[in-house]
Structure formats: C-alpha cells, structure tokens
CSV table of C-alpha atoms and ligand atoms in Angstrom, one decimal:
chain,number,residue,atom,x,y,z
A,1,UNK,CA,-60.9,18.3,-47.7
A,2,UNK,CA,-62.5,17.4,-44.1
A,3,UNK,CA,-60.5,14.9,-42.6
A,4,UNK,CA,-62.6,11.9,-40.4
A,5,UNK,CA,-60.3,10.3,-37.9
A,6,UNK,CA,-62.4,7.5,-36.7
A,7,UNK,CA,-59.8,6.9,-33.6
A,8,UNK,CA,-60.6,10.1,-32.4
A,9,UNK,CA,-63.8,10.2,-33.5
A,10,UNK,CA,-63.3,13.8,-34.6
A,11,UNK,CA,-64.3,15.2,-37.5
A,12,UNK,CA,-62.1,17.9,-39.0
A,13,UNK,CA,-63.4,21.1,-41.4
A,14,UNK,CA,-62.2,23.6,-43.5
A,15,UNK,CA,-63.9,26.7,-43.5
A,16,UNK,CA,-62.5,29.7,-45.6
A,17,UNK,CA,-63.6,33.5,-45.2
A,18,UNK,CA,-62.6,35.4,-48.9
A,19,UNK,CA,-63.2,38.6,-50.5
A,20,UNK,CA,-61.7,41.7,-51.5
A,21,UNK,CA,-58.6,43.9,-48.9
A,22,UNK,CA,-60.4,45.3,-46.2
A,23,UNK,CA,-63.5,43.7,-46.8
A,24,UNK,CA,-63.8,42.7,-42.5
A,25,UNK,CA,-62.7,39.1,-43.0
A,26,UNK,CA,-60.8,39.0,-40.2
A,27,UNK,CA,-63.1,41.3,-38.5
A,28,UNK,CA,-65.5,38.5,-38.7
A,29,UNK,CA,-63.3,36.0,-37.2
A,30,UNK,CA,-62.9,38.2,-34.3
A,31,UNK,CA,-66.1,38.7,-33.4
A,32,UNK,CA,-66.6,34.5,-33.6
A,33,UNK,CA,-63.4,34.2,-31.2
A,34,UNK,CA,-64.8,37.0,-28.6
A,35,UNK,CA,-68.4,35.3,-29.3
A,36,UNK,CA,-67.3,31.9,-28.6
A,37,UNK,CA,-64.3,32.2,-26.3
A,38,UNK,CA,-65.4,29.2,-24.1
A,39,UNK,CA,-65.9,26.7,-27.1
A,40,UNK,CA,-62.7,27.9,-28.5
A,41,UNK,CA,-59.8,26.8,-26.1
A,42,UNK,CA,-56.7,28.0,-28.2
A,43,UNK,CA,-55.4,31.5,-29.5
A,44,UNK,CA,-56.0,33.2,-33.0
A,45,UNK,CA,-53.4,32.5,-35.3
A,46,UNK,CA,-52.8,35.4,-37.4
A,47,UNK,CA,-50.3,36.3,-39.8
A,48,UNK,CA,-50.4,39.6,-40.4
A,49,UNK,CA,-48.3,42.8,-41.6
A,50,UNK,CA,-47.3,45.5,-38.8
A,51,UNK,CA,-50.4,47.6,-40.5
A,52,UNK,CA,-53.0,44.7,-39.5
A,53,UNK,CA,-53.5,43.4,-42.9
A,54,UNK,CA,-53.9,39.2,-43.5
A,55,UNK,CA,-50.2,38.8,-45.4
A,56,UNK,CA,-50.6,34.7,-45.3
A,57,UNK,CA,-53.9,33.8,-42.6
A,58,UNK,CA,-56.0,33.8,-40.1
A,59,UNK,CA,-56.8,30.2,-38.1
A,60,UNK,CA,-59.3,29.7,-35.7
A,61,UNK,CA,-60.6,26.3,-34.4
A,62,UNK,CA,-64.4,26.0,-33.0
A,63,UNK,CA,-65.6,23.2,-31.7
A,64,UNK,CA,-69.3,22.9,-32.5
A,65,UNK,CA,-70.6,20.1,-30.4
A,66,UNK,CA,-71.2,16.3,-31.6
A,67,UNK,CA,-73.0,14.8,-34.9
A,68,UNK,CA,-73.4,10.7,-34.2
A,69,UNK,CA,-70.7,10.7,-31.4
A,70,UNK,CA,-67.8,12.6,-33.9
A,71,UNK,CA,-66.6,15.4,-32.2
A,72,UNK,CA,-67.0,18.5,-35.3
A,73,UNK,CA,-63.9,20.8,-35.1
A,74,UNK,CA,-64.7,23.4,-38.0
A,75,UNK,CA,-61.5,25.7,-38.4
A,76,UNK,CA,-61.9,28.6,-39.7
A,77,UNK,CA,-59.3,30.8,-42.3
A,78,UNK,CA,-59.6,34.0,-44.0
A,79,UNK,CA,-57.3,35.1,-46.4
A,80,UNK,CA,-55.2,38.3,-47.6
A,81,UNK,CA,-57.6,39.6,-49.3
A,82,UNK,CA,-55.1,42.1,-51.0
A,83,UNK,CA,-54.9,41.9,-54.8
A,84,UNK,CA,-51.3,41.2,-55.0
A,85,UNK,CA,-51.3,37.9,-52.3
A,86,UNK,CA,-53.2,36.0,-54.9
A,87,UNK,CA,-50.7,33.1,-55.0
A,88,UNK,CA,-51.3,33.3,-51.2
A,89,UNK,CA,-55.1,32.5,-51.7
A,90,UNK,CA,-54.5,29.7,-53.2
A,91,UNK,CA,-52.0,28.2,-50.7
A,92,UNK,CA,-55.0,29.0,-48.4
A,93,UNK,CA,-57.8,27.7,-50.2
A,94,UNK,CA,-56.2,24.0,-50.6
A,95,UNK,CA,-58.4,21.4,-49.2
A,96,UNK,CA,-61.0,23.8,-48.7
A,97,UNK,CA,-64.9,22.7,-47.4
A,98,UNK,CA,-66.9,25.3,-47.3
A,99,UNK,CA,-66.5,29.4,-47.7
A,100,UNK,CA,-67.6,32.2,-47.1
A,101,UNK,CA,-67.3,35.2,-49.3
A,102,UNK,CA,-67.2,38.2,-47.4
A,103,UNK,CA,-68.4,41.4,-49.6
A,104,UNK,CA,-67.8,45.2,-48.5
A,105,UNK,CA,-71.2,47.4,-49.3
A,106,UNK,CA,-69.8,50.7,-49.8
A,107,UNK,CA,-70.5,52.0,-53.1
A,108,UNK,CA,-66.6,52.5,-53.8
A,109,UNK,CA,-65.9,49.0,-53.6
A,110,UNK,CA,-68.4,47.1,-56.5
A,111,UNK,CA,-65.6,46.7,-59.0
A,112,UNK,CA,-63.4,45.3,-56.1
A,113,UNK,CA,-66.0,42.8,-54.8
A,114,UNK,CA,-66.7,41.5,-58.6
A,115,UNK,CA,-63.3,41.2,-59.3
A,116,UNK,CA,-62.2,39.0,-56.3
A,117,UNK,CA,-65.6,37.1,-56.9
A,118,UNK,CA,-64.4,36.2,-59.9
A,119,UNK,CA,-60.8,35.4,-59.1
A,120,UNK,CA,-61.9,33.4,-56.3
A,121,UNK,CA,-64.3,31.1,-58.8
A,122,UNK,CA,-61.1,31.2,-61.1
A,123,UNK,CA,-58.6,29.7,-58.2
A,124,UNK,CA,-61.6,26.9,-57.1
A,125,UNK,CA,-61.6,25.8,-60.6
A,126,UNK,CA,-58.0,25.6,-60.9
A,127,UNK,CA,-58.1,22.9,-57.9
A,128,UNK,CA,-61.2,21.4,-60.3
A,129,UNK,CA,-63.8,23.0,-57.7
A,130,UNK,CA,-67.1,23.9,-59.3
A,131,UNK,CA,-68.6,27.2,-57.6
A,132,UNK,CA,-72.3,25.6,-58.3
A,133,UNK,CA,-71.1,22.6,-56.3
A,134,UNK,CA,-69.4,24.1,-53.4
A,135,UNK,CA,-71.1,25.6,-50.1
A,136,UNK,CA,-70.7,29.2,-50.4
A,137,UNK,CA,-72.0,31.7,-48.7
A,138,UNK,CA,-72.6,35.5,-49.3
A,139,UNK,CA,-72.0,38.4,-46.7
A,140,UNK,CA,-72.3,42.3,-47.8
A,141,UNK,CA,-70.7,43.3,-45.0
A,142,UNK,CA,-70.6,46.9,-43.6
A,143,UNK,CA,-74.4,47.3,-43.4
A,144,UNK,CA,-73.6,49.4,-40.2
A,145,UNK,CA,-72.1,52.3,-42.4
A,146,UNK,CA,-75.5,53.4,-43.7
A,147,UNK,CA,-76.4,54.8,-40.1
A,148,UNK,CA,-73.3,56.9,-40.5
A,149,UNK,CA,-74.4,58.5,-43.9
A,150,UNK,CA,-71.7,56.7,-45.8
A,151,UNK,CA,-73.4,55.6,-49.5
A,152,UNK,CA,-74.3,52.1,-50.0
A,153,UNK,CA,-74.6,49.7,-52.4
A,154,UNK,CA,-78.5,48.4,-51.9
A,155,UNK,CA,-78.9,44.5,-51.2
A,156,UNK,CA,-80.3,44.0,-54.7
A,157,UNK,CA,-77.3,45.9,-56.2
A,158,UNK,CA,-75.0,43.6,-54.9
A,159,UNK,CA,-76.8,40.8,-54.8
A,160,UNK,CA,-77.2,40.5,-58.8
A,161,UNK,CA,-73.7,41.5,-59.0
A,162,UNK,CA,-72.5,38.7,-56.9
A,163,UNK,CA,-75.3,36.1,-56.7
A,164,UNK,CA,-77.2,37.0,-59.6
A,165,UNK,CA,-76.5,33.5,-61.3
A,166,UNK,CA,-75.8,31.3,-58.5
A,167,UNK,CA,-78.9,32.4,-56.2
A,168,UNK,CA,-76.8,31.3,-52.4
A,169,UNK,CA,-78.0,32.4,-49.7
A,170,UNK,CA,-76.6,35.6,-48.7
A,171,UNK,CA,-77.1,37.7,-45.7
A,172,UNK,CA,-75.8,41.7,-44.9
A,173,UNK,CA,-73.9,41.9,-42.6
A,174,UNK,CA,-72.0,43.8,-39.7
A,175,UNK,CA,-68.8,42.4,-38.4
A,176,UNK,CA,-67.8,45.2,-36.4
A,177,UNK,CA,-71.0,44.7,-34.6
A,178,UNK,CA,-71.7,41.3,-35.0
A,179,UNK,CA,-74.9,41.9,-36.8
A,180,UNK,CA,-75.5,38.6,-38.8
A,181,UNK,CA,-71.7,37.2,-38.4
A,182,UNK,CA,-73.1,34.1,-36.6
A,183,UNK,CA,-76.0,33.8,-39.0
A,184,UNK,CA,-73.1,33.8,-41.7
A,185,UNK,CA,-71.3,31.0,-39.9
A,186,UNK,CA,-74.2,29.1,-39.1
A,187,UNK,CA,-75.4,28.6,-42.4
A,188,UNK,CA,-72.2,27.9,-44.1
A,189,UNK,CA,-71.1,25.2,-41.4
A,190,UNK,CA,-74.7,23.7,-41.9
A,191,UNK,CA,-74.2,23.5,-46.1
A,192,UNK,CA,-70.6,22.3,-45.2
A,193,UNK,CA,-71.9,19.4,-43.5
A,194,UNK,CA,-74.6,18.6,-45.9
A,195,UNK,CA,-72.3,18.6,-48.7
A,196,UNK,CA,-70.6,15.5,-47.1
A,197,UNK,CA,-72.3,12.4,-48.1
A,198,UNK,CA,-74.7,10.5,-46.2
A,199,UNK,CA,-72.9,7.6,-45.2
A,200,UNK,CA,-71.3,8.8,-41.8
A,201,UNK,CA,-72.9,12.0,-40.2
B,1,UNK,CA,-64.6,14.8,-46.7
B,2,UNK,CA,-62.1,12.0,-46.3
B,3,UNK,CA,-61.1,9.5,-43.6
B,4,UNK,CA,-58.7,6.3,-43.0
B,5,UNK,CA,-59.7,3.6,-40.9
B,6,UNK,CA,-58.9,3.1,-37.0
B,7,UNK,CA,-56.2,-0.1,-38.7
B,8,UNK,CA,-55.1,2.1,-40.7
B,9,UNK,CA,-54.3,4.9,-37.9
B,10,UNK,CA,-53.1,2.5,-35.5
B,11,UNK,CA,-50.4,1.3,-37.5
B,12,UNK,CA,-49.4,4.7,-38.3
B,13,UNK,CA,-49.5,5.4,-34.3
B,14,UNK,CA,-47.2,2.5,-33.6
B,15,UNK,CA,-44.5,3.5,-36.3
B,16,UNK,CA,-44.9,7.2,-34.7
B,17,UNK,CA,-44.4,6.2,-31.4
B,18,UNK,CA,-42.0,3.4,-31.7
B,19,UNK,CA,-39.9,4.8,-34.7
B,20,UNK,CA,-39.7,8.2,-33.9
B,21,UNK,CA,-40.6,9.3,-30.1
B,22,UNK,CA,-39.0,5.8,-28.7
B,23,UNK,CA,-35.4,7.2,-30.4
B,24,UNK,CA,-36.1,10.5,-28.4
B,25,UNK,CA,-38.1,12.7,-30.6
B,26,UNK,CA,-40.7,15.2,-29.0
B,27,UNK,CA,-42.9,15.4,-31.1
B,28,UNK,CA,-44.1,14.2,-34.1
B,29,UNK,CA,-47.1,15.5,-36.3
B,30,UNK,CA,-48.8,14.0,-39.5
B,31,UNK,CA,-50.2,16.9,-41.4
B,32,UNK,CA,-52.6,17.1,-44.7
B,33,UNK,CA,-52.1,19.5,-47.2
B,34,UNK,CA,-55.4,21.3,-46.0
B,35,UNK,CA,-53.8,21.9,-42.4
B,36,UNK,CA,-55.7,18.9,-41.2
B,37,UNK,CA,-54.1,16.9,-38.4
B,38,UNK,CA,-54.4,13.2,-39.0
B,39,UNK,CA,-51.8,11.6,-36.3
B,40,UNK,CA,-49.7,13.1,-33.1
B,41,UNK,CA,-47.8,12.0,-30.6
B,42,UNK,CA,-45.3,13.7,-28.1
B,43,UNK,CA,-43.5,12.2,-25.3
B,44,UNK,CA,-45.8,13.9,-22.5
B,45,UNK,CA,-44.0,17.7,-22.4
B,46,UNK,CA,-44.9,19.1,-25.5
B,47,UNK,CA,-47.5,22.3,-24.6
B,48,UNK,CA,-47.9,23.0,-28.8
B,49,UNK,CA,-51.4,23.6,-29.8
B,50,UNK,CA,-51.1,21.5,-32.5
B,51,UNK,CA,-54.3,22.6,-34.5
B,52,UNK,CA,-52.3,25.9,-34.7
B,53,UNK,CA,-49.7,24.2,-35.6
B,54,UNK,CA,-50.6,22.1,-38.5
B,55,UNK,CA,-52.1,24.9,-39.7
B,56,UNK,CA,-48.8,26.8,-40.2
B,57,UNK,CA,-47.0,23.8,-41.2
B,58,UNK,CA,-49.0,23.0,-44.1
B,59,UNK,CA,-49.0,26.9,-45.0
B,60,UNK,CA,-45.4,27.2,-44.6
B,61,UNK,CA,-44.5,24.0,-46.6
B,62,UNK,CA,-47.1,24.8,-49.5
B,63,UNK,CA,-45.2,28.4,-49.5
B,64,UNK,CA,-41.8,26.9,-49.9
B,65,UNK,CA,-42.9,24.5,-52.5
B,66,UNK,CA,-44.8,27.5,-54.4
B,67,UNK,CA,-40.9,29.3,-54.4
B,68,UNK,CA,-39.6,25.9,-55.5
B,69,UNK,CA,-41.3,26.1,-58.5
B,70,UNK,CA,-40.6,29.7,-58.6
B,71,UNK,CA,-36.7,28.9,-58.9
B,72,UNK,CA,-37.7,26.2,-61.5
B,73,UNK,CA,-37.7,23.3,-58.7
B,74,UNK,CA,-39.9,20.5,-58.9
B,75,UNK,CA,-39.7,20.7,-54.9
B,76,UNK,CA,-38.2,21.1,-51.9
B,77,UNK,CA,-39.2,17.4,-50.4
B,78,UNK,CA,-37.1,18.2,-46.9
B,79,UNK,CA,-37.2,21.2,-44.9
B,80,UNK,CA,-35.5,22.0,-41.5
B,81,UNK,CA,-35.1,24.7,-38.9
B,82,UNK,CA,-32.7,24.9,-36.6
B,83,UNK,CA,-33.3,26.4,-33.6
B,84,UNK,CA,-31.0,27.1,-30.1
B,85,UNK,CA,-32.7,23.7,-28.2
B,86,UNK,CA,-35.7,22.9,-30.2
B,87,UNK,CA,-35.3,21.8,-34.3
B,88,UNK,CA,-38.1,21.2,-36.8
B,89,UNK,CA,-37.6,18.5,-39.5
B,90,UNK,CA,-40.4,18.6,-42.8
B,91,UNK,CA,-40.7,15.8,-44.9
B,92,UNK,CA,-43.1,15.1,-48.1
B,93,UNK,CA,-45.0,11.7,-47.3
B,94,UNK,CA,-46.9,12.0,-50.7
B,95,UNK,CA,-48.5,14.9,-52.0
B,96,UNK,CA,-51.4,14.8,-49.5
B,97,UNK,CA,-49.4,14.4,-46.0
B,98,UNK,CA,-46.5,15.9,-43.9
B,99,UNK,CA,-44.7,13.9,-41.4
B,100,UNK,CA,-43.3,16.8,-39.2
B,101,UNK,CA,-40.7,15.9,-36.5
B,102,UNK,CA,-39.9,18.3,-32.9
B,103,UNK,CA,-36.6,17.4,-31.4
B,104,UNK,CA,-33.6,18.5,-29.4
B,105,UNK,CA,-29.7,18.3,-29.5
B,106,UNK,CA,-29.4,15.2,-28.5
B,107,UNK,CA,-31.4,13.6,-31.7
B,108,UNK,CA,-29.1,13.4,-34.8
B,109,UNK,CA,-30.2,14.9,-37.6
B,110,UNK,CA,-28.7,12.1,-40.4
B,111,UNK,CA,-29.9,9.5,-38.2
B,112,UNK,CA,-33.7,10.9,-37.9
B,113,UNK,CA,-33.8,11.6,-41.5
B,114,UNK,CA,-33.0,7.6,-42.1
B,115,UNK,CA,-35.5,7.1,-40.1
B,116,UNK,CA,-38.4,8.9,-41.6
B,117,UNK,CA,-37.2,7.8,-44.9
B,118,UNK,CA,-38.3,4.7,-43.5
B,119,UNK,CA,-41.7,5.1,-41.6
B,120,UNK,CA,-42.7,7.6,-44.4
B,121,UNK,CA,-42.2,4.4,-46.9
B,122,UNK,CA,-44.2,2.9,-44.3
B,123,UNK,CA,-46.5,5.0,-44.3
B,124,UNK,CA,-47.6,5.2,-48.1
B,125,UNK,CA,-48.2,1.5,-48.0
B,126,UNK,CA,-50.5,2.1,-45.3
B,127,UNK,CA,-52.5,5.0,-46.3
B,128,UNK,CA,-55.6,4.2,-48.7
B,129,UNK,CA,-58.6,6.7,-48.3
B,130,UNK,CA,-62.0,6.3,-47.7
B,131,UNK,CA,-63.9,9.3,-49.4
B,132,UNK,CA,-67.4,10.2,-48.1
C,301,GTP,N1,-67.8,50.0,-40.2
C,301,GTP,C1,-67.4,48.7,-40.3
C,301,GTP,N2,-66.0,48.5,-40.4
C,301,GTP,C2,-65.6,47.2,-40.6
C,301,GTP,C3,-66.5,46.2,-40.6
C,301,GTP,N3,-65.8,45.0,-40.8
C,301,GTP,C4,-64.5,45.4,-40.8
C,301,GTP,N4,-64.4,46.7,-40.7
C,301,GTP,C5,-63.2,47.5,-40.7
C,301,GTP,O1,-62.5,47.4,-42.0
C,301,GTP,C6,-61.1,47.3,-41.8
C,301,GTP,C7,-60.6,46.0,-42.5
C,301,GTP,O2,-61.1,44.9,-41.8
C,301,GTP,P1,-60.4,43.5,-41.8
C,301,GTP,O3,-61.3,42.5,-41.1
C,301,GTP,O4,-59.0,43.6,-41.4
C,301,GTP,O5,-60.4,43.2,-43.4
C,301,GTP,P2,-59.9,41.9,-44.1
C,301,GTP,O6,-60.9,41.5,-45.1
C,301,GTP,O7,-59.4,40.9,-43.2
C,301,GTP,O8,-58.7,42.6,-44.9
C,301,GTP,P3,-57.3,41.8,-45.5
C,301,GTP,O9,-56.7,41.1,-44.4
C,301,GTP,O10,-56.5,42.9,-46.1
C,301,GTP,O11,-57.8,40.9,-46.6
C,301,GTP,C8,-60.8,47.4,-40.4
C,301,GTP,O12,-60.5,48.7,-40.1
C,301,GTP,C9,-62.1,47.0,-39.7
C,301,GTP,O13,-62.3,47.6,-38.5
C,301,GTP,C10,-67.9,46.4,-40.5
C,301,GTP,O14,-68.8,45.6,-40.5
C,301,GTP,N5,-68.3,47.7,-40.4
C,302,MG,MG1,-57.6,40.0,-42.9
C-alpha cells in the first residue's frame, strides 16, 4: 500500500510488472531505467539466476516530479514470472498499488498468458484484492516480432482472452524497442494515483 | 494509500535517533511490509541506498517467514546476519513494519536486542494509520 510520509512530504508507490516467464517484464524495466537515467539516481536491483531469469525481483525507483508539494517516488517491481516461483509472486505482490500485466503476443504463448492472468487474479484475491477494483494495465508485448515473420496473436485475440470481461486499457507493446513501454507506465501510474482518494493529492 | 502523521513520525525519529544511533548503531531503517520506507536515520557515514534496501529487507524477511511456516513455524520474529565488520539485526514491529538495525563490533548484540524490544513496544503505541 503507498505509504504518505508527511515529514518528508514524499509520497511512496508500489508499481508491479506480472505475467507469464519470459514475457519482457524486466525488459520493460530496463528500457524505463535507460529512458529515465537522470530522474532515477540509484542502480537496478535485480535478483536474478546466472541465466537472467527474475528468481525473487526487480526494483527500480522513479521519481515523477511533485503532486501538491509531495515528492511521488513510484517504484517499480516485476516478478519471476516462472510458473514454479508462484510463492515468490506473492511475496512480491504484498502492498501492491498498481500493476501492470505484461503479455507475450506470440501465438505459442496464449495458454501461458491466460494461465498466469488467472493466477495473478487468484493471488490479489487471496490478499482480498478485487481485480475490478485495482489499476491494471494490459501490455501484449513483443509487437516487434511480426516484422520478423514470427506468428502473432492479433490484438483482438488477446485482448478477449485477457480483457474480454474487465475492458482496461491495454496497449501492444515493444520493450525491446521501447515501442509503448512509457505509454504502459504512464497510464498505470496515472490510474495508480487516481485510485487514491481525494483527500490529499 | 496510507500515511502517519508528522507527531507521529517525530516521535518515532527521536526513539530512532536517541535509542538506537546515540548507543552507536549505524543505521537504523523502519520498513513496511510492501518495501516502503517509513523512518531512517544513520549516523552521517552510511552510503546504503536505502530504497534498495528496504526493498530487499521486506523481500528477504517475507521469504524467511514464508519457510517459517513451511517448517510449521508461526515465525521467525528476529533475524540476524553476521558479517566480518558490518551486522544486520531484523525485528517484527507488528505485522505491517520492520525495525532493521546496521551496526559494528563494538555494539552488543544482547544489549541492542533489549533495546529494540523496547522502542519497538514504543513504537506500536505510537503507530495509528491514516488511510486515504
Ligand atoms: N523481440 C522481443 N523480445 C523481447 C521483448 N521483450 C523481451 N524480450 C526478450 O524476451 C526474453 C525475456 O525477457 P525478460 O524481460 O527477461 O522476461 P521476464 O518477463 O522478466 O521473464 P522472467 O524474469 O522469467 O519472468 C529476453 O531475451 C528479452 O530480450 C520484446 O518486446 N521483443
Ligand atoms: Mg524478469
């Protein structure tokens, strides 16, 4: 849960990138680190295996400016997105703000990207999260692949397998290129701070 | 989203600084469980990016308490690594917040643990949350 430290007058979010193994969650965050590198004044944290996979997280803080004088740290995790690190996920998720939900589009990998949607609406409601009620935001990530020939799922495919119900905004997306990975961002830090009530930004 | 008020935070800031940095602790971190950072204080030399940080200390101590239960533990309330000149002390406030101590040799481990046994009673009589 974002934490409001009124002595600091700082505002701190969580901001959590999921999805299926491979899916270019991490990817993501480092296109946002190279983006950003002069709003973001520490290193990556990233736990990873020796083969470059998420085993526990990523972390990066971004400082996004002021809202009413509170300075708005959002810090971003991802995490292992394999299907065996679900206890992992959870440890991750706690406290969570916002997320983003990082789809791949290759044909190969609908079942995968169902499955973890699924799981991932399973672990919020365990911590008593309601999907409808929590900012989320889609990314069918990989767009760039159709250039190279590779097949595709089609933005409607994937769109009513994912978001068929829930109707969020979702965008494809390119992390290797950076082809919408700001837009992603942008949107989910704006629902973030919608979500929080009125009263003090 | 959640906050306490500035009272509230500087009480906390005096029991940090005079319970726990006064006796020769370097640093001293109040954590949530979502790797939020809600107090810290060192004694001027500490270089730790303590976003980082908190980050891994709430991931690390939600990881040991997830093998706690595991092993069919309730919890592991304390946790501590030792290291050649630096140590780290864990401690469960409440199940929202982490008091995390940095400190060297020349602090004594039983007699820091009184301590935070202390401020973290402190502590729990201070803390009431605002939510927004
Ligand atoms: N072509 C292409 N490759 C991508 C894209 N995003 C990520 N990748 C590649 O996909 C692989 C996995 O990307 P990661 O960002 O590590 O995936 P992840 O979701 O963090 O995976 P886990 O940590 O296992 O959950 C890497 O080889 C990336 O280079 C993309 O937009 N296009
Ligand atoms: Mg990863």
């Amino acid at each position: 849960m974002g934490f409001v430290n009124v002595k600091k007058m700082e505002v701190l979010v969580k901001l959590v990138y999921y999805g299926p193994g491979r899916g270019g969650k991490t990817t993501n965050l480092d296109y946002i680190n190279q983006k950003y590198k002069e709003r973001i004044k520490t290193d990556m944290v990233s736990i990873k295996t020796h083969g470059d996979r998420t085993l526990f997280f990523d972390f990066l803080p971004v400082d996004i400016g002021k809202i009413k004088g509170f300075d708005i740290k959002i810090q971003l995790y991802t995490v292992p997105g394999q299907v065996k690190y679900n206890a992992t996920r959870k440890l991750v998720l706690k406290g969570v703000d916002g997320l983003v939900f990082v789809a791949d589009m290759q044909e190969e990998m609908r079942e995968k990207n169902i499955s973890s949607f699924k799981q991932m609406q399973e672990n919020l409601a365990e911590m008593n999260k309601d999907i409808t009620k929590i900012p989320l935001v889609l990314q069918y990530n990989k767009a760039d692949l159709r250039e190279e020939g590779i097949p595709l799922l089609d933005f409607d495919t994937i769109d009513a397998d994912l978001n068929g119900e829930l109707k969020l905004p979702a965008f494809e997306g390119s992390a290797i290129t950076g082809y919408n990975v700001v837009k992603t961002l942008k949107k989910a830090i704006s629902l973030t701070m919608l979500s929080f009530k009125k009263e003090l930004l | 989203m959640y906050g306490v008020s500035q009272e509230q935070l500087d009480q906390i800031d005096i029991l940090l600084v005079q319970e726990l940095i006064d006796i020769g602790v370097h640093s001293v971190i109040i954590v949530d469980v979502a790797g939020n950072v809600i107090a810290e204080h060192d004694n001027g030399n500490s270089q730790c990016d303590v976003h980082a940080f908190a980050a891994l200390a709430a991931g690390n101590f939600a990881a040991v308490d997830a093998m706690a239960q595991l092993v069919g533990e309730q919890e592991f309330s304390v946790h501590f690594h030792k290291g050649e000149k630096e140590s780290i002390n864990f401690s469960k406030v409440n199940d929202d917040l982490l008091l995390i101590t940095i400190f060297g040799n020349d602090v004594s481990l039983g007699f820091l643990r009184l301590k935070t046994a202390k401020i973290i009673e402190e502590i729990i009589s201070i803390w009431k949350v605002t939510e927004y």
